[in-house]
PDB file of C-alpha atoms and ligand atoms in Angstrom:
ATOM      1  CA  MET A   1       2.290  77.941-103.192  1.00  0.00           C
ATOM      2  CA  ALA A   2       5.288  79.827-105.542  1.00  0.00           C
ATOM      3  CA  PRO A   3       2.931  80.810-108.998  1.00  0.00           C
ATOM      4  CA  LEU A   4       4.867  78.386-111.107  1.00  0.00           C
ATOM      5  CA  ASP A   5       3.546  75.683-109.093  1.00  0.00           C
ATOM      6  CA  ARG A   6      -0.232  75.159-110.438  1.00  0.00           C
ATOM      7  CA  LEU A   7       1.483  75.256-114.067  1.00  0.00           C
ATOM      8  CA  ARG A   8       4.571  73.782-113.558  1.00  0.00           C
ATOM      9  CA  ARG A   9       2.118  70.603-112.520  1.00  0.00           C
ATOM     10  CA  PHE A  10      -0.410  71.173-115.312  1.00  0.00           C
ATOM     11  CA  ILE A  11       2.732  70.650-117.931  1.00  0.00           C
ATOM     12  CA  ALA A  12       3.652  67.047-115.710  1.00  0.00           C
ATOM     13  CA  GLU A  13       0.602  65.926-115.695  1.00  0.00           C
ATOM     14  CA  PHE A  14       0.054  66.626-119.136  1.00  0.00           C
ATOM     15  CA  THR A  15       2.482  65.175-120.251  1.00  0.00           C
ATOM     16  CA  THR A  16       1.892  61.894-118.429  1.00  0.00           C
ATOM     17  CA  LEU A  17      -2.125  61.740-120.050  1.00  0.00           C
ATOM     18  CA  THR A  18      -0.152  61.939-123.191  1.00  0.00           C
ATOM     19  CA  THR A  19       2.525  59.745-122.474  1.00  0.00           C
ATOM     20  CA  LEU A  20      -0.405  57.264-121.617  1.00  0.00           C
ATOM     21  CA  HIS A  21      -2.955  58.392-124.314  1.00  0.00           C
ATOM     22  CA  GLY A  22      -1.139  60.512-126.859  1.00  0.00           C
ATOM     23  CA  ASN A  23      -2.711  58.441-129.585  1.00  0.00           C
ATOM     24  CA  ASP A  24      -5.970  58.620-128.556  1.00  0.00           C
ATOM     25  CA  GLU A  25      -7.530  62.335-129.891  1.00  0.00           C
ATOM     26  CA  PRO A  26     -11.554  61.526-127.604  1.00  0.00           C
ATOM     27  CA  ALA A  27      -9.186  60.980-124.201  1.00  0.00           C
ATOM     28  CA  MET A  28      -7.294  63.109-125.392  1.00  0.00           C
ATOM     29  CA  LEU A  29      -9.922  66.190-125.490  1.00  0.00           C
ATOM     30  CA  GLU A  30     -12.078  64.368-122.397  1.00  0.00           C
ATOM     31  CA  ARG A  31      -8.361  64.489-119.557  1.00  0.00           C
ATOM     32  CA  GLY A  32      -6.716  67.191-121.093  1.00  0.00           C
ATOM     33  CA  ALA A  33     -10.279  69.051-120.673  1.00  0.00           C
ATOM     34  CA  ALA A  34     -10.403  68.246-116.989  1.00  0.00           C
ATOM     35  CA  LEU A  35      -6.606  68.984-116.761  1.00  0.00           C
ATOM     36  CA  LEU A  36      -6.864  72.625-118.237  1.00  0.00           C
ATOM     37  CA  GLY A  37      -9.967  73.156-116.254  1.00  0.00           C
ATOM     38  CA  ALA A  38      -8.473  73.170-112.638  1.00  0.00           C
ATOM     39  CA  LEU A  39      -5.928  75.464-114.109  1.00  0.00           C
ATOM     40  CA  VAL A  40      -7.935  77.656-115.209  1.00  0.00           C
ATOM     41  CA  ALA A  41      -9.753  77.506-112.393  1.00  0.00           C
ATOM     42  CA  HIS A  42      -7.769  80.040-110.806  1.00  0.00           C
ATOM     43  CA  ASP A  43      -5.990  83.415-111.847  1.00  0.00           C
ATOM     44  CA  ASP A  44      -3.199  83.554-109.662  1.00  0.00           C
ATOM     45  CA  TRP A  45      -0.372  81.485-111.691  1.00  0.00           C
ATOM     46  CA  LEU A  46       0.288  83.735-115.192  1.00  0.00           C
ATOM     47  CA  PRO A  47       3.054  85.231-115.548  1.00  0.00           C
ATOM     48  CA  GLU A  48       3.021  89.451-115.739  1.00  0.00           C
ATOM     49  CA  GLU A  49       4.767  89.317-119.174  1.00  0.00           C
ATOM     50  CA  ALA A  50       2.257  87.024-120.540  1.00  0.00           C
ATOM     51  CA  THR A  51      -0.463  88.786-120.591  1.00  0.00           C
ATOM     52  CA  ARG A  52       0.251  91.839-122.184  1.00  0.00           C
ATOM     53  CA  PRO A  53      -1.927  92.925-124.965  1.00  0.00           C
ATOM     54  CA  ASP A  54      -1.096  94.492-127.926  1.00  0.00           C
ATOM     55  CA  PRO A  55      -2.813  98.157-128.821  1.00  0.00           C
ATOM     56  CA  VAL A  56      -3.555  96.043-132.712  1.00  0.00           C
ATOM     57  CA  TYR A  57      -3.314  92.833-132.537  1.00  0.00           C
ATOM     58  CA  TYR A  58      -3.274  89.356-129.695  1.00  0.00           C
ATOM     59  CA  ARG A  59      -0.726  88.412-129.081  1.00  0.00           C
ATOM     60  CA  GLN A  60      -0.335  84.609-128.358  1.00  0.00           C
ATOM     61  CA  TYR A  61       2.254  83.988-125.783  1.00  0.00           C
ATOM     62  CA  LEU A  62       4.538  80.407-125.840  1.00  0.00           C
ATOM     63  CA  LEU A  63       4.096  78.968-122.344  1.00  0.00           C
ATOM     64  CA  HIS A  64       5.556  75.470-122.459  1.00  0.00           C
ATOM     65  CA  CYS A  65       6.018  72.911-125.783  1.00  0.00           C
ATOM     66  CA  ASP A  66       6.255  69.451-125.322  1.00  0.00           C
ATOM     67  CA  PRO A  67      10.303  68.206-126.206  1.00  0.00           C
ATOM     68  CA  LEU A  68       8.851  66.036-128.310  1.00  0.00           C
ATOM     69  CA  GLU A  69       5.837  68.524-129.960  1.00  0.00           C
ATOM     70  CA  ARG A  70       3.009  66.434-128.737  1.00  0.00           C
ATOM     71  CA  TYR A  71       1.471  69.348-127.281  1.00  0.00           C
ATOM     72  CA  SER A  72       1.855  72.856-126.379  1.00  0.00           C
ATOM     73  CA  VAL A  73       0.062  75.214-124.061  1.00  0.00           C
ATOM     74  CA  VAL A  74      -0.295  79.197-125.489  1.00  0.00           C
ATOM     75  CA  SER A  75      -1.911  82.598-123.261  1.00  0.00           C
ATOM     76  CA  PHE A  76      -3.804  84.069-125.635  1.00  0.00           C
ATOM     77  CA  VAL A  77      -4.239  88.029-124.621  1.00  0.00           C
ATOM     78  CA  TRP A  78      -7.067  89.851-126.409  1.00  0.00           C
ATOM     79  CA  GLY A  79      -7.023  93.848-126.348  1.00  0.00           C
ATOM     80  CA  PRO A  80     -10.638  95.089-127.094  1.00  0.00           C
ATOM     81  CA  GLY A  81     -12.528  94.343-129.493  1.00  0.00           C
ATOM     82  CA  GLN A  82      -9.441  91.899-130.821  1.00  0.00           C
ATOM     83  CA  ARG A  83      -9.938  88.276-133.072  1.00  0.00           C
ATOM     84  CA  THR A  84      -8.623  85.794-134.809  1.00  0.00           C
ATOM     85  CA  PRO A  85      -9.170  85.849-138.659  1.00  0.00           C
ATOM     86  CA  VAL A  86     -11.214  82.962-139.683  1.00  0.00           C
ATOM     87  CA  HIS A  87      -9.278  79.541-139.487  1.00  0.00           C
ATOM     88  CA  ASP A  88      -8.569  76.098-138.548  1.00  0.00           C
ATOM     89  CA  HIS A  89      -5.501  74.147-136.380  1.00  0.00           C
ATOM     90  CA  CYS A  90      -5.284  70.926-137.799  1.00  0.00           C
ATOM     91  CA  THR A  91      -5.026  69.534-134.734  1.00  0.00           C
ATOM     92  CA  TRP A  92      -6.937  68.646-132.064  1.00  0.00           C
ATOM     93  CA  GLY A  93      -7.192  71.787-129.312  1.00  0.00           C
ATOM     94  CA  LEU A  94      -8.585  72.667-125.402  1.00  0.00           C
ATOM     95  CA  VAL A  95      -9.688  77.219-125.130  1.00  0.00           C
ATOM     96  CA  GLY A  96      -9.556  77.468-121.142  1.00  0.00           C
ATOM     97  CA  VAL A  97     -10.999  81.103-120.506  1.00  0.00           C
ATOM     98  CA  LEU A  98      -9.197  82.705-117.393  1.00  0.00           C
ATOM     99  CA  ARG A  99      -9.673  86.141-117.554  1.00  0.00           C
ATOM    100  CA  GLY A 100     -12.478  88.310-119.412  1.00  0.00           C
ATOM    101  CA  ALA A 101     -14.337  86.443-121.877  1.00  0.00           C
ATOM    102  CA  GLU A 102     -14.368  84.736-125.099  1.00  0.00           C
ATOM    103  CA  ARG A 103     -16.791  84.788-127.699  1.00  0.00           C
ATOM    104  CA  CYS A 104     -16.551  81.899-130.580  1.00  0.00           C
ATOM    105  CA  ARG A 105     -18.425  81.010-133.722  1.00  0.00           C
ATOM    106  CA  ARG A 106     -17.486  77.722-135.283  1.00  0.00           C
ATOM    107  CA  PHE A 107     -18.280  77.604-139.417  1.00  0.00           C
ATOM    108  CA  VAL A 108     -18.533  74.424-141.618  1.00  0.00           C
ATOM    109  CA  CYS A 109     -17.389  73.766-145.068  1.00  0.00           C
ATOM    110  CA  ALA A 110     -19.241  72.065-147.007  1.00  0.00           C
ATOM    111  CA  ALA A 111     -16.971  71.829-149.674  1.00  0.00           C
ATOM    112  CA  PRO A 112     -13.767  72.643-150.753  1.00  0.00           C
ATOM    113  CA  GLY A 113     -14.198  76.734-152.480  1.00  0.00           C
ATOM    114  CA  GLN A 114     -18.274  77.193-151.490  1.00  0.00           C
ATOM    115  CA  PRO A 115     -18.955  80.135-149.277  1.00  0.00           C
ATOM    116  CA  LEU A 116     -18.365  78.774-144.822  1.00  0.00           C
ATOM    117  CA  ALA A 117     -21.557  78.330-143.005  1.00  0.00           C
ATOM    118  CA  PRO A 118     -21.826  79.982-140.215  1.00  0.00           C
ATOM    119  CA  GLY A 119     -22.774  78.171-136.425  1.00  0.00           C
ATOM    120  CA  ASP A 120     -24.044  79.919-133.330  1.00  0.00           C
ATOM    121  CA  ALA A 121     -21.976  82.176-131.666  1.00  0.00           C
ATOM    122  CA  TYR A 122     -21.025  81.312-128.083  1.00  0.00           C
ATOM    123  CA  GLU A 123     -19.642  82.688-125.446  1.00  0.00           C
ATOM    124  CA  LEU A 124     -16.925  81.454-122.324  1.00  0.00           C
ATOM    125  CA  LEU A 125     -16.749  82.953-118.902  1.00  0.00           C
ATOM    126  CA  PRO A 126     -13.615  82.329-116.510  1.00  0.00           C
ATOM    127  CA  GLY A 127     -13.372  78.499-115.858  1.00  0.00           C
ATOM    128  CA  ALA A 128     -15.051  77.292-119.219  1.00  0.00           C
ATOM    129  CA  VAL A 129     -13.137  75.012-121.386  1.00  0.00           C
ATOM    130  CA  ASP A 130     -13.831  74.510-125.105  1.00  0.00           C
ATOM    131  CA  ARG A 131     -12.803  71.340-127.779  1.00  0.00           C
ATOM    132  CA  LEU A 132     -12.163  71.382-130.763  1.00  0.00           C
ATOM    133  CA  SER A 133     -11.246  68.214-132.785  1.00  0.00           C
ATOM    134  CA  PRO A 134     -10.909  68.208-136.926  1.00  0.00           C
ATOM    135  CA  ALA A 135     -12.765  65.445-137.222  1.00  0.00           C
ATOM    136  CA  GLU A 136     -15.580  66.864-136.242  1.00  0.00           C
ATOM    137  CA  GLY A 137     -15.111  70.024-137.875  1.00  0.00           C
ATOM    138  CA  ASP A 138     -12.832  73.200-136.175  1.00  0.00           C
ATOM    139  CA  ILE A 139     -12.778  75.470-138.418  1.00  0.00           C
ATOM    140  CA  HIS A 140     -13.870  79.450-136.263  1.00  0.00           C
ATOM    141  CA  GLU A 141     -13.110  82.573-135.386  1.00  0.00           C
ATOM    142  CA  VAL A 142     -12.860  83.287-131.946  1.00  0.00           C
ATOM    143  CA  SER A 143     -12.703  87.483-129.963  1.00  0.00           C
ATOM    144  CA  ASN A 144     -13.070  89.160-127.494  1.00  0.00           C
ATOM    145  CA  ALA A 145     -15.917  88.955-125.821  1.00  0.00           C
ATOM    146  CA  LEU A 146     -15.828  92.796-123.994  1.00  0.00           C
ATOM    147  CA  ALA A 147     -15.286  95.834-125.067  1.00  0.00           C
ATOM    148  CA  ASP A 148     -13.429  97.569-122.551  1.00  0.00           C
ATOM    149  CA  ARG A 149     -11.410  94.937-121.130  1.00  0.00           C
ATOM    150  CA  VAL A 150      -8.489  92.331-121.825  1.00  0.00           C
ATOM    151  CA  SER A 151      -9.234  88.828-121.665  1.00  0.00           C
ATOM    152  CA  ILE A 152      -6.600  86.120-121.708  1.00  0.00           C
ATOM    153  CA  SER A 153      -7.667  81.997-122.496  1.00  0.00           C
ATOM    154  CA  ILE A 154      -5.009  79.379-122.238  1.00  0.00           C
ATOM    155  CA  HIS A 155      -5.375  77.502-124.794  1.00  0.00           C
ATOM    156  CA  VAL A 156      -3.316  73.643-126.024  1.00  0.00           C
ATOM    157  CA  TYR A 157      -2.597  71.979-129.006  1.00  0.00           C
ATOM    158  CA  GLY A 158      -1.682  68.213-130.019  1.00  0.00           C
ATOM    159  CA  ALA A 159       1.232  70.076-131.453  1.00  0.00           C
ATOM    160  CA  ASN A 160       3.660  72.851-131.225  1.00  0.00           C
ATOM    161  CA  ILE A 161       0.716  74.812-132.518  1.00  0.00           C
ATOM    162  CA  GLY A 162       2.911  78.089-133.716  1.00  0.00           C
ATOM    163  CA  ALA A 163       4.558  76.413-136.914  1.00  0.00           C
ATOM    164  CA  VAL A 164       2.023  74.578-137.833  1.00  0.00           C
ATOM    165  CA  SER A 165       1.204  75.428-141.397  1.00  0.00           C
ATOM    166  CA  ARG A 166      -3.110  75.453-141.018  1.00  0.00           C
ATOM    167  CA  HIS A 167      -5.587  77.766-143.446  1.00  0.00           C
ATOM    168  CA  VAL A 168      -7.462  81.422-142.635  1.00  0.00           C
ATOM    169  CA  TYR A 169     -10.743  81.207-144.548  1.00  0.00           C
ATOM    170  CA  ASP A 170     -12.920  84.579-145.888  1.00  0.00           C
ATOM    171  CA  PRO A 171     -15.872  82.745-144.917  1.00  0.00           C
ATOM    172  CA  LEU A 172     -18.216  84.860-147.879  1.00  0.00           C
ATOM    173  CA  THR A 173     -15.929  82.424-150.695  1.00  0.00           C
ATOM    174  CA  GLY A 174     -14.805  79.909-149.173  1.00  0.00           C
ATOM    175  CA  GLU A 175     -11.139  80.416-150.517  1.00  0.00           C
ATOM    176  CA  GLU A 176      -8.579  79.653-148.313  1.00  0.00           C
ATOM    177  CA  LYS A 177      -5.139  80.192-148.236  1.00  0.00           C
ATOM    178  CA  PRO A 178      -2.143  79.051-145.958  1.00  0.00           C
ATOM    179  CA  PHE A 179      -1.594  79.904-142.201  1.00  0.00           C
ATOM    180  CA  VAL A 180       1.029  79.731-139.942  1.00  0.00           C
ATOM    181  CA  SER A 181       1.077  81.811-136.399  1.00  0.00           C
ATOM    182  CA  GLY A 182       4.211  82.207-134.889  1.00  0.00           C
ATOM    183  CA  TYR A 183       4.489  82.936-131.409  1.00  0.00           C
ATOM    184  CA  SER A 184       4.519  86.802-129.767  1.00  0.00           C
ATOM    185  CA  SER A 185       7.795  86.262-127.067  1.00  0.00           C
ATOM    186  CA  ALA A 186      11.021  85.017-127.743  1.00  0.00           C
ATOM    187  CA  GLN A 187      10.943  83.899-124.131  1.00  0.00           C
ATOM    188  CA  VAL A 188       8.995  80.901-122.069  1.00  0.00           C
ATOM    189  CA  PRO A 189       8.445  81.052-118.356  1.00  0.00           C
ATOM    190  CA  ASN A 190      11.110  79.848-116.573  1.00  0.00           C
ATOM    191  CA  LEU A 191      10.094  76.931-114.672  1.00  0.00           C
ATOM    192  CA  TRP A 192      12.158  75.365-112.675  1.00  0.00           C
ATOM    193  CA  ASP A 193      14.241  77.701-110.966  1.00  0.00           C
ATOM    194  CA  ARG A 194      12.856  75.769-107.208  1.00  0.00           C
ATOM    195  CA  SER A 195      15.812  76.710-105.168  1.00  0.00           C
ATOM    196  CA  ALA A 196      13.035  78.843-102.957  1.00  0.00           C
ATOM    197  CA  GLU A 197      11.777  76.248-102.109  1.00  0.00           C
ATOM    198  CA  VAL A 198      14.662  73.672-101.271  1.00  0.00           C
ATOM    199  CA  ARG A 199      16.430  76.220 -98.800  1.00  0.00           C
ATOM    200  CA  ALA A 200      13.078  76.845 -97.467  1.00  0.00           C
ATOM    201  CA  ALA A 201      13.029  73.649 -96.656  1.00  0.00           C
ATOM    202  CA  LEU A 202      17.112  74.042 -95.153  1.00  0.00           C
ATOM    203  CA  ALA A 203      16.230  76.285 -93.212  1.00  0.00           C
ATOM    204  CA  GLY A 204      13.307  74.358 -91.306  1.00  0.00           C
TER     205      GLY A 204
HETATM  206 FE1  LIG B   1      -8.548  78.669-133.489  1.00  0.00          FE
END
């Protein structure tokens, strides 16, 4: 199997899921988590360009955005000690760990402008999938759980997440600020050069 076959198959299945259940968030989270779990069960497919850490900031490499912007798939690359600010998403999300380990902590906003209540931190190991729903509260911070190496997770969101206007928070005061994450790379992987397998079939 060529390295990008897993990702291409995942995108085909996720597109079908979105077409069938895109307006049903619980179904997207339930069925989408199963698809993402199958993708991150193997660490042999992520293109090297989407694994490179930055010395200072975590990286967000877009792997695919649905043409109708119904969902997007992003490779998050965490250097040692790197973390997100406390933030929300304004759409559902799935987080699957591919390599290393991630530490997550949820926060609850009881009232606008009030300090956020932190939940317990928890760790995700390779193969684990976490779910985020704005309806249930999706404010969190995420960090590399490993102090000495890179961690990588694959995230799926119910929108073109890099272009969503959302929020970062100061958990001590509850102050929120607008936040648009963007992406770390101008290119996405080329999933569509399948010439090698077609030529092999011809030769066979
Ligand atoms: Fe997040």
